mmCIF file with all atom_site columns, C-alpha atoms in Angstrom:
data_model
loop_
_atom_site.group_PDB
_atom_site.id
_atom_site.type_symbol
_atom_site.label_atom_id
_atom_site.label_alt_id
_atom_site.label_comp_id
_atom_site.label_asym_id
_atom_site.label_entity_id
_atom_site.label_seq_id
_atom_site.pdbx_PDB_ins_code
_atom_site.Cartn_x
_atom_site.Cartn_y
_atom_site.Cartn_z
_atom_site.occupancy
_atom_site.B_iso_or_equiv
_atom_site.pdbx_formal_charge
_atom_site.auth_seq_id
_atom_site.auth_comp_id
_atom_site.auth_asym_id
_atom_site.auth_atom_id
_atom_site.pdbx_PDB_model_num
ATOM 1  C CA . UNK S 1 1  ? -23.345 29.922 -69.379 1.00 0.00 ? 15 UNK S CA 1
ATOM 2  C CA . UNK S 1 2  ? -20.105 31.409 -70.724 1.00 0.00 ? 16 UNK S CA 1
ATOM 3  C CA . UNK S 1 3  ? -21.345 31.017 -74.375 1.00 0.00 ? 17 UNK S CA 1
ATOM 4  C CA . UNK S 1 4  ? -24.483 32.900 -73.454 1.00 0.00 ? 18 UNK S CA 1
ATOM 5  C CA . UNK S 1 5  ? -22.629 35.675 -71.866 1.00 0.00 ? 19 UNK S CA 1
ATOM 6  C CA . UNK S 1 6  ? -20.180 35.790 -74.836 1.00 0.00 ? 20 UNK S CA 1
ATOM 7  C CA . UNK S 1 7  ? -23.160 36.004 -77.340 1.00 0.00 ? 21 UNK S CA 1
ATOM 8  C CA . UNK S 1 8  ? -24.600 38.869 -75.244 1.00 0.00 ? 22 UNK S CA 1
ATOM 9  C CA . UNK S 1 9  ? -21.423 40.827 -75.687 1.00 0.00 ? 23 UNK S CA 1
ATOM 10 C CA . UNK S 1 10 ? -19.827 40.283 -72.252 1.00 0.00 ? 24 UNK S CA 1
ATOM 11 C CA . UNK S 1 11 ? -16.398 38.819 -71.499 1.00 0.00 ? 25 UNK S CA 1
ATOM 12 C CA . UNK S 1 12 ? -16.929 35.549 -69.671 1.00 0.00 ? 26 UNK S CA 1
ATOM 13 C CA . UNK S 1 13 ? -14.142 34.325 -67.332 1.00 0.00 ? 27 UNK S CA 1
ATOM 14 C CA . UNK S 1 14 ? -14.307 30.896 -65.888 1.00 0.00 ? 28 UNK S CA 1
ATOM 15 C CA . UNK S 1 15 ? -12.967 31.002 -62.230 1.00 0.00 ? 29 UNK S CA 1
ATOM 16 C CA . UNK S 1 16 ? -12.513 27.770 -60.310 1.00 0.00 ? 30 UNK S CA 1
ATOM 17 C CA . UNK S 1 17 ? -12.771 27.665 -56.515 1.00 0.00 ? 31 UNK S CA 1
ATOM 18 C CA . UNK S 1 18 ? -9.065  26.672 -56.435 1.00 0.00 ? 32 UNK S CA 1
ATOM 19 C CA . UNK S 1 19 ? -8.186  30.024 -58.136 1.00 0.00 ? 33 UNK S CA 1
ATOM 20 C CA . UNK S 1 20 ? -9.961  31.896 -55.395 1.00 0.00 ? 34 UNK S CA 1
ATOM 21 C CA . UNK S 1 21 ? -8.450  29.866 -52.573 1.00 0.00 ? 35 UNK S CA 1
ATOM 22 C CA . UNK S 1 22 ? -4.900  30.232 -54.021 1.00 0.00 ? 36 UNK S CA 1
ATOM 23 C CA . UNK S 1 23 ? -5.412  33.995 -54.443 1.00 0.00 ? 37 UNK S CA 1
ATOM 24 C CA . UNK S 1 24 ? -4.822  33.904 -58.178 1.00 0.00 ? 38 UNK S CA 1
ATOM 25 C CA . UNK S 1 25 ? -8.247  35.587 -58.660 1.00 0.00 ? 39 UNK S CA 1
ATOM 26 C CA . UNK S 1 26 ? -10.319 37.816 -56.443 1.00 0.00 ? 40 UNK S CA 1
ATOM 27 C CA . UNK S 1 27 ? -14.058 38.429 -56.940 1.00 0.00 ? 41 UNK S CA 1
ATOM 28 C CA . UNK S 1 28 ? -13.515 42.151 -56.309 1.00 0.00 ? 42 UNK S CA 1
ATOM 29 C CA . UNK S 1 29 ? -12.281 42.434 -59.924 1.00 0.00 ? 43 UNK S CA 1
ATOM 30 C CA . UNK S 1 30 ? -15.590 41.431 -61.333 1.00 0.00 ? 44 UNK S CA 1
ATOM 31 C CA . UNK S 1 31 ? -19.045 43.081 -61.574 1.00 0.00 ? 45 UNK S CA 1
ATOM 32 C CA . UNK S 1 32 ? -21.234 39.998 -61.839 1.00 0.00 ? 46 UNK S CA 1
ATOM 33 C CA . UNK S 1 33 ? -21.092 36.464 -60.482 1.00 0.00 ? 47 UNK S CA 1
ATOM 34 C CA . UNK S 1 34 ? -22.990 33.472 -61.859 1.00 0.00 ? 48 UNK S CA 1
ATOM 35 C CA . UNK S 1 35 ? -22.839 30.236 -60.049 1.00 0.00 ? 49 UNK S CA 1
ATOM 36 C CA . UNK S 1 36 ? -23.889 27.586 -62.613 1.00 0.00 ? 50 UNK S CA 1
ATOM 37 C CA . UNK S 1 37 ? -25.908 24.769 -61.151 1.00 0.00 ? 51 UNK S CA 1
ATOM 38 C CA . UNK S 1 38 ? -27.332 21.452 -62.276 1.00 0.00 ? 52 UNK S CA 1
ATOM 39 C CA . UNK S 1 39 ? -24.793 19.297 -60.547 1.00 0.00 ? 53 UNK S CA 1
ATOM 40 C CA . UNK S 1 40 ? -24.903 20.509 -56.930 1.00 0.00 ? 54 UNK S CA 1
ATOM 41 C CA . UNK S 1 41 ? -27.604 18.034 -55.721 1.00 0.00 ? 55 UNK S CA 1
ATOM 42 C CA . UNK S 1 42 ? -27.182 15.377 -58.422 1.00 0.00 ? 56 UNK S CA 1
ATOM 43 C CA . UNK S 1 43 ? -23.663 14.008 -58.763 1.00 0.00 ? 57 UNK S CA 1
ATOM 44 C CA . UNK S 1 44 ? -22.355 13.845 -55.168 1.00 0.00 ? 58 UNK S CA 1
ATOM 45 C CA . UNK S 1 45 ? -24.533 13.245 -52.192 1.00 0.00 ? 59 UNK S CA 1
ATOM 46 C CA . UNK S 1 46 ? -24.573 16.305 -49.964 1.00 0.00 ? 60 UNK S CA 1
ATOM 47 C CA . UNK S 1 47 ? -22.671 18.533 -52.489 1.00 0.00 ? 61 UNK S CA 1
ATOM 48 C CA . UNK S 1 48 ? -25.448 21.200 -52.392 1.00 0.00 ? 62 UNK S CA 1
ATOM 49 C CA . UNK S 1 49 ? -24.690 21.795 -48.664 1.00 0.00 ? 63 UNK S CA 1
ATOM 50 C CA . UNK S 1 50 ? -21.489 23.687 -49.666 1.00 0.00 ? 64 UNK S CA 1
ATOM 51 C CA . UNK S 1 51 ? -23.541 26.212 -51.668 1.00 0.00 ? 65 UNK S CA 1
ATOM 52 C CA . UNK S 1 52 ? -26.109 26.621 -48.846 1.00 0.00 ? 66 UNK S CA 1
ATOM 53 C CA . UNK S 1 53 ? -23.401 27.478 -46.369 1.00 0.00 ? 67 UNK S CA 1
#
């Protein structure tokens, strides 16, 4: 996803949930949020429940 945004001329910044929780990054500084998927329901049983909540 980051590569696609970069090719489209955007600056892509990868933010981990731990960065948000620790206060190192705030979403108020961004104009767009993309939550990449593909793993939420596949790797860990019940992992998709976090996104749903």
